[in-house]
XYZ file of C-alpha atoms in Angstrom:
573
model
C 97.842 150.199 59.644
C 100.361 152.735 60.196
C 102.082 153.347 64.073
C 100.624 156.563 64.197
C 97.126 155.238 63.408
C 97.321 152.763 65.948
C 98.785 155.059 68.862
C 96.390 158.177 68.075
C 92.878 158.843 69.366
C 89.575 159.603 67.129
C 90.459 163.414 68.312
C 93.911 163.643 67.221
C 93.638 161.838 63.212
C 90.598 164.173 62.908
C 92.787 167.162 64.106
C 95.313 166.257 61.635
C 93.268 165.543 58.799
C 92.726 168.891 57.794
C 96.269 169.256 57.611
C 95.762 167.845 54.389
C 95.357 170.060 51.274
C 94.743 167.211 48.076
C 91.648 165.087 48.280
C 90.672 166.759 51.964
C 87.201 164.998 52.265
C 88.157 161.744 50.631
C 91.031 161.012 53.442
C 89.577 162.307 56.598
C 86.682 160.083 56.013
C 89.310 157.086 55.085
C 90.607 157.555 57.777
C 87.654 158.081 60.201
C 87.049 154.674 58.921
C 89.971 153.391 60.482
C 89.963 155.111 63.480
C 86.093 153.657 64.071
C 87.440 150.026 63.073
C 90.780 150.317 64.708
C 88.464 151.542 67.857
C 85.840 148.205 67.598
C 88.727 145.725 67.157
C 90.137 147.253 70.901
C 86.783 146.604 72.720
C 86.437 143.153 70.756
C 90.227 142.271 72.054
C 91.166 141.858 68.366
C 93.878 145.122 68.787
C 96.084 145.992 71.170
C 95.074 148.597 73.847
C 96.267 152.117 73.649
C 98.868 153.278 75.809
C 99.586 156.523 77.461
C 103.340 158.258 78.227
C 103.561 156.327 81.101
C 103.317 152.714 79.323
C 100.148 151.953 80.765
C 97.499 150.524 78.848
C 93.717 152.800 78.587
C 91.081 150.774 78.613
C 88.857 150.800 75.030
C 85.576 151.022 77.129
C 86.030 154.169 78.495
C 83.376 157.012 77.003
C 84.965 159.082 74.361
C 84.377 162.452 76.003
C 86.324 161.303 79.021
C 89.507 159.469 77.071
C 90.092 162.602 74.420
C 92.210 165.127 75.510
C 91.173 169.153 75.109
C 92.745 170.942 72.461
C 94.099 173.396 74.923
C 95.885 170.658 76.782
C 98.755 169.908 74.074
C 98.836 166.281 74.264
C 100.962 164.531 71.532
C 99.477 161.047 72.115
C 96.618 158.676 74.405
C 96.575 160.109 77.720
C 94.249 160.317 81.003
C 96.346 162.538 82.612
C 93.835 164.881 82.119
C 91.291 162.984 84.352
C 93.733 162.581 87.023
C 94.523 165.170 90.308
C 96.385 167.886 88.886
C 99.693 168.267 91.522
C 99.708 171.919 91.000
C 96.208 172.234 92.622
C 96.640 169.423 95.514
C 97.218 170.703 98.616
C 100.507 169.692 100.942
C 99.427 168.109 104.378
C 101.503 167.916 107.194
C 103.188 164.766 108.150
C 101.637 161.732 110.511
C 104.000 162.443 112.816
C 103.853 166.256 113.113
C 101.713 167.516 115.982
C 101.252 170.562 118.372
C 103.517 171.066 121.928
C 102.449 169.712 124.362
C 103.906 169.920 127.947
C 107.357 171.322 126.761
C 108.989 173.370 129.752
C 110.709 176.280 128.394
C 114.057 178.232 130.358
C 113.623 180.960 132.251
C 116.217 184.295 131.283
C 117.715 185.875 133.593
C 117.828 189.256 132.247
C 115.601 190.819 130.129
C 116.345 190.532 125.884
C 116.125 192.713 123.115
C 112.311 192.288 121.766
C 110.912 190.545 124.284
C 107.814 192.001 126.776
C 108.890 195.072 128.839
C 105.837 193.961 131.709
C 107.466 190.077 132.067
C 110.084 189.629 130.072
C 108.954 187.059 127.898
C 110.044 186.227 124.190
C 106.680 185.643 122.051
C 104.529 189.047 122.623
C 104.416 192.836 123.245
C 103.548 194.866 126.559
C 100.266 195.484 125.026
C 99.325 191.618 124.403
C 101.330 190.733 128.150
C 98.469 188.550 130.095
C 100.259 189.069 133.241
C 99.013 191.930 136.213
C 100.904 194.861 134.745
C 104.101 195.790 137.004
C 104.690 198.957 138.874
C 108.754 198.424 138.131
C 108.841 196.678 134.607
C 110.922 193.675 133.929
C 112.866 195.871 131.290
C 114.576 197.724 134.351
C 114.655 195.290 137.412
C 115.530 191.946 135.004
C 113.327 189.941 138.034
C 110.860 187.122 138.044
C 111.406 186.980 134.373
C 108.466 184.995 132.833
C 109.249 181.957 130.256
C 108.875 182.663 126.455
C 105.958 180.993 125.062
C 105.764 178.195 123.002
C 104.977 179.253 119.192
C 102.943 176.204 118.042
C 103.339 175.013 114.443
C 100.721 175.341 111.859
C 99.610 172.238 110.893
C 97.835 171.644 107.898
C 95.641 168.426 108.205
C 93.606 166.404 105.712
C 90.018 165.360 106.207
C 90.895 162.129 107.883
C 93.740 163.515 109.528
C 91.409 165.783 111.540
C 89.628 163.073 112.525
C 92.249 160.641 113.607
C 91.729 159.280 117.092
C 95.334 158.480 117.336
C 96.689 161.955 116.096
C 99.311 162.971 118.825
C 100.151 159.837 120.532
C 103.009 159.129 122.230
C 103.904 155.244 122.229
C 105.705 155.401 125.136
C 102.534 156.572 127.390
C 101.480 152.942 126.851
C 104.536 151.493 129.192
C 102.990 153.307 132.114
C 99.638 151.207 131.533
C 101.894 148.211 130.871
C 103.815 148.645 134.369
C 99.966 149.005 135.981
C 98.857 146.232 135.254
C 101.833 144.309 136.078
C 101.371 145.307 139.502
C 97.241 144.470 140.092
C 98.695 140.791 138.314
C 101.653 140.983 141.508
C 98.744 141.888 143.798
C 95.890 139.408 142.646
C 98.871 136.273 142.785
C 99.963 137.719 146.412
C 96.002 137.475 147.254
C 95.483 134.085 145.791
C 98.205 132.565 147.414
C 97.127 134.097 151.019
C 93.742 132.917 150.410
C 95.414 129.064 149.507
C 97.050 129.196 152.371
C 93.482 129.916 154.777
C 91.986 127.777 153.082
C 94.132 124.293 153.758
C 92.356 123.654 156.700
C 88.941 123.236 154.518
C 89.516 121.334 151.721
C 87.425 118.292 152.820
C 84.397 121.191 152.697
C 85.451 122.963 148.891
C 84.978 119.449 147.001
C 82.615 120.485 144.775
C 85.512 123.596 143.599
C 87.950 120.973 143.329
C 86.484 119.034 141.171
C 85.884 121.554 138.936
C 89.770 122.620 138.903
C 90.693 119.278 138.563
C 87.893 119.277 134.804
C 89.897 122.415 133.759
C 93.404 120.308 134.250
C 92.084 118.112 132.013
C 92.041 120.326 129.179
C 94.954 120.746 126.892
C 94.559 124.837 126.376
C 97.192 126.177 124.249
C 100.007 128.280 125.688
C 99.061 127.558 129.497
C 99.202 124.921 132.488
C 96.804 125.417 135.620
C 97.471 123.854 138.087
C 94.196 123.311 140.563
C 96.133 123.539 143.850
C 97.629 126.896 143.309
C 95.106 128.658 140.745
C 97.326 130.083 138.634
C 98.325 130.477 134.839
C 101.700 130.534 133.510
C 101.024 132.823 130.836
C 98.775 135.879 130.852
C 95.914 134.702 128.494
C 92.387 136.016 128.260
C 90.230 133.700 129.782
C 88.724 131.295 127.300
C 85.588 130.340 129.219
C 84.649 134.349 129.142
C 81.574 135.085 126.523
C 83.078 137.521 123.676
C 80.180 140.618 123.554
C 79.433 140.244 120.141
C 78.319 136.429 121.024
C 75.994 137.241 123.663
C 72.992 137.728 120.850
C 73.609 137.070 117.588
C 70.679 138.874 117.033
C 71.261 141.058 114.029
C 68.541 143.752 115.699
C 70.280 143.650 119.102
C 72.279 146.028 120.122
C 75.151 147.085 117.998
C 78.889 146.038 118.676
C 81.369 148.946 117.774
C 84.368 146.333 116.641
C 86.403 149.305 116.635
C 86.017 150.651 120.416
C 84.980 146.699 121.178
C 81.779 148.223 123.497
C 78.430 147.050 123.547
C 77.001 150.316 125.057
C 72.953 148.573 124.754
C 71.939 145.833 126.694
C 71.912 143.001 124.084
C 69.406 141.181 125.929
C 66.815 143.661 125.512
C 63.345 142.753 124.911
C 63.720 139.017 125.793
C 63.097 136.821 128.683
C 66.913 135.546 128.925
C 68.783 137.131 132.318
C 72.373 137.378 131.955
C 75.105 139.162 134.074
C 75.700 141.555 131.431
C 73.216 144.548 130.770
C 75.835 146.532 127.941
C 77.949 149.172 129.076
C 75.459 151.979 129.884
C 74.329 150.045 132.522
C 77.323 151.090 134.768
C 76.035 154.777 134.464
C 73.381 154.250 137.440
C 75.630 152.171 139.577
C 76.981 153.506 142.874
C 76.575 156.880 143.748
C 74.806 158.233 140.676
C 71.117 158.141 141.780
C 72.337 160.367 144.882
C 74.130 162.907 142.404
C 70.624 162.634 140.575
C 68.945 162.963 143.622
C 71.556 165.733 145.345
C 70.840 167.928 141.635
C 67.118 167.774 141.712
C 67.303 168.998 144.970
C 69.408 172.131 144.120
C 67.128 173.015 141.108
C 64.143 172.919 143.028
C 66.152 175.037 145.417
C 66.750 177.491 142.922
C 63.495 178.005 142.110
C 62.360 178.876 145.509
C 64.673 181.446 145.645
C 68.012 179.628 147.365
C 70.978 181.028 144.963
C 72.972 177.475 145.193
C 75.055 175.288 142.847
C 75.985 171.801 143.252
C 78.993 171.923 141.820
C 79.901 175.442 143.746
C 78.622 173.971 146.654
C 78.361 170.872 147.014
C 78.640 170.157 150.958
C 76.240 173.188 151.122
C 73.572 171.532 149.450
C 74.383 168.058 151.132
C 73.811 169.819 154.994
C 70.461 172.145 153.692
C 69.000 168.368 152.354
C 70.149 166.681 155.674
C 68.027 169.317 157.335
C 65.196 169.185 155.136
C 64.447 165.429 155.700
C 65.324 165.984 159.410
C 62.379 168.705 159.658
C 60.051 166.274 157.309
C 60.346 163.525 159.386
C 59.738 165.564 162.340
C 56.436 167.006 160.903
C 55.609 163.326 160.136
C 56.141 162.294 163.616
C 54.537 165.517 165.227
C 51.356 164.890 163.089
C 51.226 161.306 163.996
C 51.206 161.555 167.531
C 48.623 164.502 167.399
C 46.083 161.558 165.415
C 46.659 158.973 168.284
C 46.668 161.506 171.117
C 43.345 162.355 169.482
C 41.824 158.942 168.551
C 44.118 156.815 170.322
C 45.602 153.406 169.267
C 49.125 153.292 170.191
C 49.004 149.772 171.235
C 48.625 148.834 167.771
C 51.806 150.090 166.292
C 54.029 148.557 169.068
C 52.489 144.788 168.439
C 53.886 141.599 167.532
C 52.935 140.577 164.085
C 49.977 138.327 163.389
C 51.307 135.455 162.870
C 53.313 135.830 166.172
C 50.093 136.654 167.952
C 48.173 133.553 166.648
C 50.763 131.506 166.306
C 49.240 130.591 162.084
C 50.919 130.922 159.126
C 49.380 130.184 155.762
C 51.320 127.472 155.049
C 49.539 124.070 154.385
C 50.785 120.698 155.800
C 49.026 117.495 155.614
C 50.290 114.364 157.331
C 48.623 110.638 156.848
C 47.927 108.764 159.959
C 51.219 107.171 160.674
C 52.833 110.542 160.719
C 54.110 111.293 157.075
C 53.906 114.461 155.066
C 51.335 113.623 152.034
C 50.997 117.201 150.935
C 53.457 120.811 151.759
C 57.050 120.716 153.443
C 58.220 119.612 156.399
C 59.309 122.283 159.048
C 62.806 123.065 158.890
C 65.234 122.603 161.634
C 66.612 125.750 163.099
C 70.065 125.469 163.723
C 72.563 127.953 164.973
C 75.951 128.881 163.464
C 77.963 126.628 165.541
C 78.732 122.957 166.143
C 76.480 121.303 167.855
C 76.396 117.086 169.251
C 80.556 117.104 168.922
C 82.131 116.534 171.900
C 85.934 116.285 172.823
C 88.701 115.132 174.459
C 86.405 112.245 176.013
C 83.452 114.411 177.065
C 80.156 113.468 177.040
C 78.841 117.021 177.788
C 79.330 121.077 175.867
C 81.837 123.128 177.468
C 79.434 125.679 178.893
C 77.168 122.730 180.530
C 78.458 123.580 184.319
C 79.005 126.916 186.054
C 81.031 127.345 189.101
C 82.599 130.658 191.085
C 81.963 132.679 187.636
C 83.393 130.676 185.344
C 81.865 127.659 182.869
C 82.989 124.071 182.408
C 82.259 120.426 181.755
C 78.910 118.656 183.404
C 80.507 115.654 183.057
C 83.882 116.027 185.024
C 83.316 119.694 186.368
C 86.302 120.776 184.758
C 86.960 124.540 183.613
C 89.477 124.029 181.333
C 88.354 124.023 177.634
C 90.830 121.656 176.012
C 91.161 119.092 179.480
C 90.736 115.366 178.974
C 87.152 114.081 180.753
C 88.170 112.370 183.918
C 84.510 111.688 184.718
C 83.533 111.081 188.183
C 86.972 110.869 189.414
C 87.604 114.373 188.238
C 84.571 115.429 190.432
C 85.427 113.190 193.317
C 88.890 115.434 193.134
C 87.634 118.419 192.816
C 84.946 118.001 195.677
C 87.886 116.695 197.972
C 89.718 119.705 197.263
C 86.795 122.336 198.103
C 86.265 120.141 201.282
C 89.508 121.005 202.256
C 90.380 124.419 201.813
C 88.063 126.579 199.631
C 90.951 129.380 199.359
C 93.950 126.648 199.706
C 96.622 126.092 197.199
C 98.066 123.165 195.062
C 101.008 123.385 197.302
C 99.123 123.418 200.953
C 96.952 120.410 199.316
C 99.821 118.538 198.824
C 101.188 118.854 202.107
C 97.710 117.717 203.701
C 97.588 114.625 201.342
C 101.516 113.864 202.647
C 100.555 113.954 206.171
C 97.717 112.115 205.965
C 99.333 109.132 204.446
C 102.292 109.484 207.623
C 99.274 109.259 210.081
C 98.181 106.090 208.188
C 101.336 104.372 207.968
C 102.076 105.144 211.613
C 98.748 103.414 212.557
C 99.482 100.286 211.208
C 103.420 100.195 211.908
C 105.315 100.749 214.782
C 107.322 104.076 215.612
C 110.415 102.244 214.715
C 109.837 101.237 211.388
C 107.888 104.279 210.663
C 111.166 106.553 211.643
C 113.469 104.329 209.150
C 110.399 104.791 206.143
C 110.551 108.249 206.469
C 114.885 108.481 206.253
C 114.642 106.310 203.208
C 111.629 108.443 201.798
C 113.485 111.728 202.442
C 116.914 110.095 200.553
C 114.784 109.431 197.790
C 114.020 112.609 197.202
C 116.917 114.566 197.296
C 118.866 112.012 194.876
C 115.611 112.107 192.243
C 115.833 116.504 192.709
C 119.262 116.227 191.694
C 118.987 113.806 188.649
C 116.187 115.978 187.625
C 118.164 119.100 187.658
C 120.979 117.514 185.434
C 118.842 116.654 183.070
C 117.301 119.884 182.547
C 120.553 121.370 182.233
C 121.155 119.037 179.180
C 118.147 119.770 177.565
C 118.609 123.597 177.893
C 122.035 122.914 176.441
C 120.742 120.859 173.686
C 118.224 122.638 172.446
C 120.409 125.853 172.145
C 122.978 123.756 170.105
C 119.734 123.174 167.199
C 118.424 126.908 167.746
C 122.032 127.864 166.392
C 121.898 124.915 163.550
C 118.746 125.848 162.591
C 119.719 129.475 162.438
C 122.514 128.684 160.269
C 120.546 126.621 158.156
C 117.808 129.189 157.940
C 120.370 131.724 156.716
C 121.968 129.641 153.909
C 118.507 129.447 152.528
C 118.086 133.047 152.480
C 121.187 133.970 150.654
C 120.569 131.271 147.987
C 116.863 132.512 147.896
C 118.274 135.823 147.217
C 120.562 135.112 145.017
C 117.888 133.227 142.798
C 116.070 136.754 143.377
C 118.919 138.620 141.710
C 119.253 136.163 138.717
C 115.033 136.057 138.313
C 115.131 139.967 138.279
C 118.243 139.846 135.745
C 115.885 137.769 133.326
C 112.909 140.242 133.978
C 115.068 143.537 132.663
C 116.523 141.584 130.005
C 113.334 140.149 128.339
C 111.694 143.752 129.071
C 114.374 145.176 126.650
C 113.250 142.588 124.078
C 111.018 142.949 121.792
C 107.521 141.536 122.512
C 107.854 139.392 118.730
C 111.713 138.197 119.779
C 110.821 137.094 123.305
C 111.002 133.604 123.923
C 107.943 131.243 124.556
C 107.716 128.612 127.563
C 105.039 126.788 128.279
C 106.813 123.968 130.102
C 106.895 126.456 133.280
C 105.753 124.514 136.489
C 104.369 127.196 139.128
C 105.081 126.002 142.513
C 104.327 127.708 146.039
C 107.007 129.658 146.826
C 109.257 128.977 150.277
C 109.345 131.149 153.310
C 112.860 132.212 152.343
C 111.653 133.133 148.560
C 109.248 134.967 150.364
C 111.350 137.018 152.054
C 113.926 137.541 149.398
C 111.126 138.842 147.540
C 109.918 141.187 149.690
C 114.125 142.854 150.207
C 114.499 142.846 146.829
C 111.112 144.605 146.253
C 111.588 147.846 144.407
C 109.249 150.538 146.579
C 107.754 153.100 144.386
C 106.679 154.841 147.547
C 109.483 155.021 149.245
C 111.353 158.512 149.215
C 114.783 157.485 148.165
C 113.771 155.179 145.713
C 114.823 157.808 142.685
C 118.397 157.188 144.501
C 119.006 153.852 144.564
C-alpha cells in the first residue's frame, strides 16, 4: 500500500478515481477494495489509525457520514475539523474578572464643560434625559451645585454559566471584614469564660459531675488542640468534633435533602419518625421569635382592609399596633361587661373567687399505701418542701438561726441574744451581759458602763481594805495606766510607719509588673500583625501552646493597649 492510500479517506480515493481516464471502472473498484480492507484492518488494530493535520489520531469506529469531509470544505487529507466549533461563529465572552461599577464615587466639576447637561452639569446625558428638578438659572450660566457625571457601565457579554455564577462580582477583600468579626465574638466569648471561671471558684465542690467530664475530654489526644478543663479553652480555633455534621443526622436517603453546596438542611430530617432531636432543619427558625406576631399583626390589617380601614402594615406599622391594642382592650371589656350582667342575673360569684378543690378538701388523686409498720408498699412518698436557703447550719458556735430573737426592732441569736450576724455564741454569759447592761442604763453608753463597773469594784475593795491601803492601790492603778497609754501610742506610730514603708514597696513592685506586662503586650501584638500579613498556607503551626489565666497586670496591659473601634480618634492614632 501506497502513503496516499493509507492517509486518504473512502471519500477522497473515490473523488480521485475518476481522475483516471484508462481502465476507469477496473481501478476505482481496485481500489475501493483497498480502501474497504485498509478500513477493516483499522477497527481490527491490524493498521495504523488515521491522522488528521494536527497529528492526532481519528478513531476507525467513528460512522462514515460523520468522519468524511464535504466536498465544499477543501480538505486535502483525514480531518474532524469539520465536526468541531467553528471559531468564526463562537461568540467572545467577557472575562471572569470583568464586572459592572459598583460604588465608584465620581469628582464633582466646578464649572460647567463643553457637552455635558445644561440643567446639572453632568457629563453622561442631555437636558432632555436630565433626572434632576429642572432649574430656573441653568448650570450652563451659574457653573453651581454642579452634579457628578455618571458612571457609563461596561457591556458585558456573559456565557450561560457566567450568568449564573453566584460568585460573579466578588470582591475577596469583603471577606477580611467577616474575618475581623469573628475575631472579636472569639475576644468576647474568652473574656466571658474567664469571668464566669472566676465566679465560679467558690463552687467547685458542687460542679463535679462537669468536671469530670472535662477531665474525659483531656484524655483524648485530638489533633491540632490541648483543652485544658480548668480554663475551657482551645488553643486553636477548630470546629468542634463532638458536633453532629447535618448530613449524618438521617442517613435516610428519603429524608430531607442536604444542599452540599450551600451546606443547609432547610427540612427537618427527622420528619415522620418518633426520634426528637435539637435540630428541626433550617426552616424551622422562620416561626421563631417575633414572626407569629408579624403573622398575627398582618392578618389583622387585611381584615382591616376589608372593613373599610385604608391601612398598611408596612406604611403603618405603629398604626396598626395601637388600633389592635384597642381592639382587644374593647373585647375584653365586652367579655367582662357580659359576664357580670349573667351573675348579676343568676348569681354565683362566690364560685369564681374559690380555692381549688383539692385545697377545699384537702384530696388529691394520688394513691399511697403503707403496710402496718409504716412503709410505703405501693405510690411515692410525699416530698419534703424545702425553701431556697440553708437550713440546720449554724455558725460561729450557735446553736440557734440568726433571726431566732427579736429585740428593739432588730433580729438576733436565741441562744446568746446577740444582734450581730457574724458574732461568736457566748451563750448564757452573753445574755447574763447583756441583761446587766439593760439593768443599768437602757439609753447608757459603752463608755458610762465602764465607768459604773470601775466604781463598783473601788467600793468593793474599800470594803474589805482600809482607807490607807486603798489610797496607795489607786496611785499605783492610775501609774499603770498612763505608762501602758504611752507604750500603746508608740507602737501605733510604728505600725502606721511600717505599713506605709510596704504600701510604697508594693506599689513599686506592682508597677514593674505592669511595664513588663506591657511590654509582653507590645511584642504579642507585633506577632499578631506579622502572622496577619502571612499567608494562611505559610503560617506556622503550634500546638505545644499552654493557655494559662492571665495576671491582673496582663489584664490591664490588655485593656491600654486595646485598639477602640468606637472611640472618635481612633482613625488618628
Amino acid at each position: 500500500m501506497s502513503n496516499s492510500s493509507t492517509s486518504a479517506p473512502v471519500s477522497q480515493i473515490l473523488k480521485n478515481a475518476s481522475t483516471f481516464e484508462d481502465e476507469p471502472r477496473k481501478k476505482s473498484r481496485e481500489d475501493w477494495r483497498k480502501a474497504k480492507e485498509l478500513e477493516e484492518a483499522r477497527k481490527a488494530g491490524t493498521a495504523p489509525a488515521a491522522v488528521d493535520e494536527e497529528g492526532k489520531d481519528i478513531n476507525p469506529h467513528i460512522p462514515q457520514y460523520i468522519s468524511s469531509t464535504p466536498w465544499y470544505y477543501g480538505a486535502s487529507g483525514p480531518t474532524l475539523k469539520h465536526q468541531r466549533p467553528q471559531p468564526e461563529k463562537q461568540k467572545e465572552f467577557s472575562d471572569i474578572d470583568k464586572w459592572y461599577i459598583r460604588g465608584q464615587s465620581t469628582k464633582k466639576a466646578t464649572k460647567w464643560r463643553e457637552g455635558a447637561c445644561e440643567n446639572c452639569g453632568a457629563m453622561g446625558h442631555k437636558r432632555k434625559d436630565c433626572f434632576e428638578r429642572p432649574r430656573a438659572r441653568l448650570a450652563r450660566f451659574t457653573n453651581e451645585k454642579i452634579a457628578p457625571d455618571e458612571v457609563q457601565q461596561p457591556t458585558l457579554s456573559l456565557s450561560y454559566d457566567g450568568k449564573r455564577d453566584r460568585w460573579a462580582g466578588y470582591d475577596p477583600s469583603e471577606h477580611r471584614a467577616i474575618v475581623e468579626e469573628y475575631q472579636k465574638i472569639e475576644e468576647a466569648k474568652k473574656q466571658l469564660k474567664a469571668e464566669k471561671l472566676n465566679s465560679s471558684e467558690a463552687e467547685e465542690e458542687q460542679d463535679e459531675d462537669e468536671d469530670d467530664e472535662d477531665k474525659y475530654v483531656d484524655d483524648i489526644d485530638m489533633p491540632g488542640t490541648k483543652v485544658d478543663s480548668k480554663q475551657r479553652i482551645t488553643v486553636r480555633n477548630l470546629r468542634i468534633r463532638e458536633d453532629t455534621a447535618k448530613y449524618l443526622r438521617n442517613l435516610d436517603p428519603n429524608s430531607a435533602y442536604y444542599d452540599p453546596k450551600t451546606r443547609s438542611m432547610r427540612d427537618n430530617p427527622y420528619k415522620g419518625t418518633d426520634k426528637e432531636a435539637d435540630y428541626a432543619g433550617e426552616n424551622s427558625i422562620r416561626f421563631t421569635g417575633d414572626t407569629k406576631e408579624h403573622a398575627k399583626a398582618q392578618l389583622f390589617s387585611w381584615e382591616a382592609q376589608e372593613k373599610g380601614i385604608n391601612v398598611h402594615l408596612l406604611a403603618e406599622p405603629t398604626r396598626i399596633e395601637l388600633m389592635k391594642q384597642d381592639i382587644e382592650k374593647n373585647k375584653e371589656q365586652i367579655k367582662s361587661v357580659v359576664r357580670d350582667s349573667i351573675i348579676d342575673k343568676y348569681g354565683g360569684a362566690e364560685h369564681l373567687d374559690a380555692p381549688p378543690r383539692a385545697l377545699l378538701l384537702a384530696q388529691t388523686e394520688e394513691y399511697i399505701e403503707y403496710s402496718r409498720t409504716g412503709q410505703i408498699i405501693k405510690g411515692q412518698e410525699k416530698k419534703i418542701i424545702r425553701s431556697r436557703y440553708e437550713e440546720d447550719i449554724y455558725i460561729n458556735n450557735h446553736t440557734t438561726v440568726f433571726g431566732s430573737y427579736w429585740r428593739n426592732g432588730q433580729w438576733g441569736y436565741k441562744c446568746c441574744h446577740s444582734l450581730i450576724k457574724n458574732s461568736y455564741c457566748c451563750g448564757e454569759a452573753g445574755q447574763r451581759a447583756i441583761k446587766e447592761a439593760e439593768q443599768f442604763s437602757g439609753n447608757a453608753t459603752q463608755s458610762e458602763y465602764k465607768e459604773a463597773k470601775i466604781e463598783e469594784v473601788k467600793n468593793t475593795n474599800k470594803e474589805k481594805t482600809k482607807d490607807s491601803s486603798d489610797n496607795s492601790s489607786e496611785s499605783s492603778e492610775e501609774d499603770t495606766r498612763t505608762t501602758t497609754e504611752k507604750k500603746s501610742k508608740k507602737e501605733k506610730r510604728k505600725n502606721k510607719k511600717r505599713k506605709h514603708k510596704e504600701k510604697k514597696k508594693n506599689k513599686k513592685k506592682e508597677e514593674d509588673k505592669l511595664k513588663e506586662a506591657l511590654r509582653k503586650e507590645d511584642e504579642h501584638n507585633k506577632n499578631i500583625e506579622k502572622l496577619l500579613q502571612m499567608d494562611e498556607r505559610k503560617r506556622p503551626y503550634n500546638s505545644m501552646y499552654s493557655a494559662k489565666e492571665p495576671t491582673e497586670e496582663e489584664k490591664e496591659a490588655y485593656q491600654m493597649k486595646r485598639f477602640r473601634e468606637e472611640d472618635p480618634m481612633a482613625q488618628f492614632m
